[in-house]
PDB file of C-alpha atoms in Angstrom:
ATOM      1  CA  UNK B   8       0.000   0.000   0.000  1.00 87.00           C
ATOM      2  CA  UNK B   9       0.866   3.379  -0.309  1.00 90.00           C
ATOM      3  CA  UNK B  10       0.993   5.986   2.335  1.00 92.00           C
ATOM      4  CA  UNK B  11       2.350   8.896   4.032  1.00 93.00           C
ATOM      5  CA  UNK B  12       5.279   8.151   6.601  1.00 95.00           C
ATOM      6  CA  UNK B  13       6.865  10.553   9.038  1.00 95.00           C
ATOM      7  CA  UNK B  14      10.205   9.224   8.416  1.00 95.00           C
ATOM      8  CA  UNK B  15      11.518  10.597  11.645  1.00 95.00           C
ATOM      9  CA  UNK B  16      11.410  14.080  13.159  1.00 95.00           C
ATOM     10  CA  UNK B  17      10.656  16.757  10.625  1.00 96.00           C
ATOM     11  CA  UNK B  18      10.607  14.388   7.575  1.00 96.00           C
ATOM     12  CA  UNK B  19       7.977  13.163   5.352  1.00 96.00           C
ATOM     13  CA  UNK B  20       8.364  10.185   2.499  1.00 95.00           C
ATOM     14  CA  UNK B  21       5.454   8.787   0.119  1.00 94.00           C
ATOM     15  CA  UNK B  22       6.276   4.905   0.763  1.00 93.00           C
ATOM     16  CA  UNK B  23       5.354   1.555  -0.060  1.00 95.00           C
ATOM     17  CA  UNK B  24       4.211  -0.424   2.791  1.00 94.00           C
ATOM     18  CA  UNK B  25       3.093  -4.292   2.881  1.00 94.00           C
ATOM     19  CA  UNK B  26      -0.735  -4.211   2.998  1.00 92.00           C
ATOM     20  CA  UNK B  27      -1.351  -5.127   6.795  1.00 93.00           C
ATOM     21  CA  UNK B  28      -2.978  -8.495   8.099  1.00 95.00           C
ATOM     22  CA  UNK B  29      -5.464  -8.172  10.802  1.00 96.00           C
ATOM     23  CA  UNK B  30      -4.422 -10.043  14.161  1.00 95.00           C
ATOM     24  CA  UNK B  31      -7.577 -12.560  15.384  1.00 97.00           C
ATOM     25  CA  UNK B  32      -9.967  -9.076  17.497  1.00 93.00           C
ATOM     26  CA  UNK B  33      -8.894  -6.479  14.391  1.00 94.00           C
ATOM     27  CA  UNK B  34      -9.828  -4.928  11.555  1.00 96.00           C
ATOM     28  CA  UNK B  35      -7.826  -3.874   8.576  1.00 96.00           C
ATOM     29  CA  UNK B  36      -9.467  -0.234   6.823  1.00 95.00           C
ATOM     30  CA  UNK B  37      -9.076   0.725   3.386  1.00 94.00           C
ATOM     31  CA  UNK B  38      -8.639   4.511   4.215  1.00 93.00           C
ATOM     32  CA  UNK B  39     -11.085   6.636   2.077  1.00 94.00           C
ATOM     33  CA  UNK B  40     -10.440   9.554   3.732  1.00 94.00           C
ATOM     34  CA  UNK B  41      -8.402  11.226   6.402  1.00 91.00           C
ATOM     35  CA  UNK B  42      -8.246  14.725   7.578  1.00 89.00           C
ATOM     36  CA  UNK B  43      -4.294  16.598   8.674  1.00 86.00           C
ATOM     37  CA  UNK B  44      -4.706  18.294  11.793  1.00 90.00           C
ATOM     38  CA  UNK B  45      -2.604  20.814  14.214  1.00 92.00           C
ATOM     39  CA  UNK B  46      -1.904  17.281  15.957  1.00 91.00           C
ATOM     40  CA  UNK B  47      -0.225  15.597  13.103  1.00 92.00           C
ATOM     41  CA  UNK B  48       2.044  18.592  13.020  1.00 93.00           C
ATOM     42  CA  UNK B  49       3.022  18.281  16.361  1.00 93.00           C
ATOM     43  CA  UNK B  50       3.933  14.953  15.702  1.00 93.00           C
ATOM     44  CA  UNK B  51       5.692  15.309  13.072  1.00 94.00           C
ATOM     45  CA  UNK B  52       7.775  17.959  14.878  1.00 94.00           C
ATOM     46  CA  UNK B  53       8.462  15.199  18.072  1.00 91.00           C
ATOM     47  CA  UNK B  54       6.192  17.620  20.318  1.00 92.00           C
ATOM     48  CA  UNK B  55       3.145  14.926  20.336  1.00 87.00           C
ATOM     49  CA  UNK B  56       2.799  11.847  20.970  1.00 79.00           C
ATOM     50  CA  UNK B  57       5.632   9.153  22.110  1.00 81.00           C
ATOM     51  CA  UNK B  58       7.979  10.340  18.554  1.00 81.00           C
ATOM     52  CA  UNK B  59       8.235   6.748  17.743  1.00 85.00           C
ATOM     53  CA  UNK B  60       9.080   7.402  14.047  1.00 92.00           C
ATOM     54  CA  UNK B  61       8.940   6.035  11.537  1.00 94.00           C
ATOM     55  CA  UNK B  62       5.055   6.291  12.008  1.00 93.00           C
ATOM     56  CA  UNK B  63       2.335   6.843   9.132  1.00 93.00           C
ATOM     57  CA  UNK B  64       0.109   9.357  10.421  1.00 93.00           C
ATOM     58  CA  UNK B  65      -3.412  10.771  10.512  1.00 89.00           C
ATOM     59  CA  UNK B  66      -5.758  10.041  13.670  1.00 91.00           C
ATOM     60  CA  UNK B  67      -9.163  11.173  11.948  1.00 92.00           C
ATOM     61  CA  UNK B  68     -10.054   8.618   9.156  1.00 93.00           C
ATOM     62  CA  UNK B  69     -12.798   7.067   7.660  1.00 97.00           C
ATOM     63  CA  UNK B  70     -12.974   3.632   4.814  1.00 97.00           C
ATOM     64  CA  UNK B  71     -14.031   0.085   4.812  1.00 98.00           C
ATOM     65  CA  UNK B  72     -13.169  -2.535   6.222  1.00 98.00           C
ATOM     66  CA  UNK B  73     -11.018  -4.399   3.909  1.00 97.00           C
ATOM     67  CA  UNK B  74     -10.413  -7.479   6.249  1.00 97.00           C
ATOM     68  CA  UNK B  75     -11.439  -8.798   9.666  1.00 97.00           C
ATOM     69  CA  UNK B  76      -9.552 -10.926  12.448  1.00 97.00           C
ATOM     70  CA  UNK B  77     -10.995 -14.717  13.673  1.00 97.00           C
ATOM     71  CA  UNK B  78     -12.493 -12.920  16.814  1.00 97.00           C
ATOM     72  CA  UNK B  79     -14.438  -9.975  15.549  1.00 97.00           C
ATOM     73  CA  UNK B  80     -17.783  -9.786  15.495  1.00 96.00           C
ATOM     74  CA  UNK B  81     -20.743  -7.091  14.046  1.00 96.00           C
ATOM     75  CA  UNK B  82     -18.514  -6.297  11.357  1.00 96.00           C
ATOM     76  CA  UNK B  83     -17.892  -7.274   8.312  1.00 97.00           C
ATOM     77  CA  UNK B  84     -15.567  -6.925   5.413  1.00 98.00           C
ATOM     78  CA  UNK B  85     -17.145  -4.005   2.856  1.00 98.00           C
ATOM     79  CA  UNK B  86     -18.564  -2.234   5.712  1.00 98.00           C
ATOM     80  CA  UNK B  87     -18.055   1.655   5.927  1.00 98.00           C
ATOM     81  CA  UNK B  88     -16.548   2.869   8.992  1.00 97.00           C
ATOM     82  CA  UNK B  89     -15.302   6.085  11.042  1.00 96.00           C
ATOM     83  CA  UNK B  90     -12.364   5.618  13.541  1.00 92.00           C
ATOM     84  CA  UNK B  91     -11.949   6.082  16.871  1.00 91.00           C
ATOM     85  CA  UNK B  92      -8.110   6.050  16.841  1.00 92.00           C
ATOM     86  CA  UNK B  93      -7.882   5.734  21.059  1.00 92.00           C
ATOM     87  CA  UNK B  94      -5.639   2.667  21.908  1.00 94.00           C
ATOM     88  CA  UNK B  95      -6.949   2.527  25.556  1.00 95.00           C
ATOM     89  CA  UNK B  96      -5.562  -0.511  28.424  1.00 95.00           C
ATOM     90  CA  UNK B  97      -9.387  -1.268  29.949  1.00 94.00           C
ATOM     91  CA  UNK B  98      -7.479  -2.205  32.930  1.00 96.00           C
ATOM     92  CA  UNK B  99      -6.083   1.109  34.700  1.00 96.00           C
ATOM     93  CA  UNK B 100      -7.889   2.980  37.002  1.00 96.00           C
ATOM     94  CA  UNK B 101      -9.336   5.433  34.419  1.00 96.00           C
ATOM     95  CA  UNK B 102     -10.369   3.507  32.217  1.00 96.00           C
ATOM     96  CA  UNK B 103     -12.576   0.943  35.275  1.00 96.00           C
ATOM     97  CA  UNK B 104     -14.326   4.229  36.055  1.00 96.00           C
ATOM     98  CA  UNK B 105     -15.146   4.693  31.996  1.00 94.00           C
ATOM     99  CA  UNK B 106     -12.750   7.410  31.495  1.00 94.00           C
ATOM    100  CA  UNK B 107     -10.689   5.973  28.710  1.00 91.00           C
ATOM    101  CA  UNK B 108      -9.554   9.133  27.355  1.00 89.00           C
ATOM    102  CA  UNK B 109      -7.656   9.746  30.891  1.00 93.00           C
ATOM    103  CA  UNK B 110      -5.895   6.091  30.222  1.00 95.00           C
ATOM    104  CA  UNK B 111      -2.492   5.893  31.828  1.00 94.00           C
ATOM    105  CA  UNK B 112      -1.419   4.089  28.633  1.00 94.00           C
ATOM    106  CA  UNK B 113      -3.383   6.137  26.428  1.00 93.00           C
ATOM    107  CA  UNK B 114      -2.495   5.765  22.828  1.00 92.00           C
ATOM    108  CA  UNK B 115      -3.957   6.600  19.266  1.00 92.00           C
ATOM    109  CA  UNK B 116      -3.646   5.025  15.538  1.00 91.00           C
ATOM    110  CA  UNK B 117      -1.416   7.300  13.403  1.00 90.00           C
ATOM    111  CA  UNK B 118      -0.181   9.192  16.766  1.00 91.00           C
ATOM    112  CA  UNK B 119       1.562   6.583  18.648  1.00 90.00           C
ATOM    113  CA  UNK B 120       1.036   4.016  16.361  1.00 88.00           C
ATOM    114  CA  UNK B 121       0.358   2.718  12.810  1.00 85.00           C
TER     115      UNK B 121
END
């Protein structure tokens, strides 16, 4: 696949990546669409984020779902989707009380992660 990589701090490369297998509870997205933000700046700049370059960016995205893991269930490949790029533990304190977005491990898709 194609894509956008933040190479490392302050650079950006057009890449080919291998297209991405989904582990047995994920989904892999065909991104349709994904908006550039003040955040993915900041990243890009090692201000945001862990700066665990390379990383391919962009936290607000939308596609179908071009393949699903063993374990997933209610939904299915050729569905259209909007992500919620949070990568929270469910364990910590926060996140017991519901407050994911306080997660002591809080991470996000195309932030802290590809």
């Amino acid at each position: 696949m194609q894509s956008i990589v933040f190479a490392d701090k302050n650079q950006v490369s057009f890449t080919d990546l291998p297209d991405p297998t989904p582990g047995n509870d994920e989904v892999v997205i065909d991104v349709r669409a994904s908006g550039i933000c003040h955040t993915d700046i900041e990243v890009l700049r090692g201000n945001y984020g862990t700066s665990a370059f390379p990383l391919v960016p962009g936290h607000e995205y939308a596609g179908e779902v071009s393949a699903i893991g063993s374990d997933v269930k209610g939904v299915s490949v050729g569905d259209r989707v909007v992500v919620d790029p949070n990568i929270e533990c469910g364990t910590c304190r926060a996140c017991q009380r519901g407050w994911a977005h306080m997660c002591e491990t809080l991470g996000a898709y195309g932030v802290t992660q590809n």
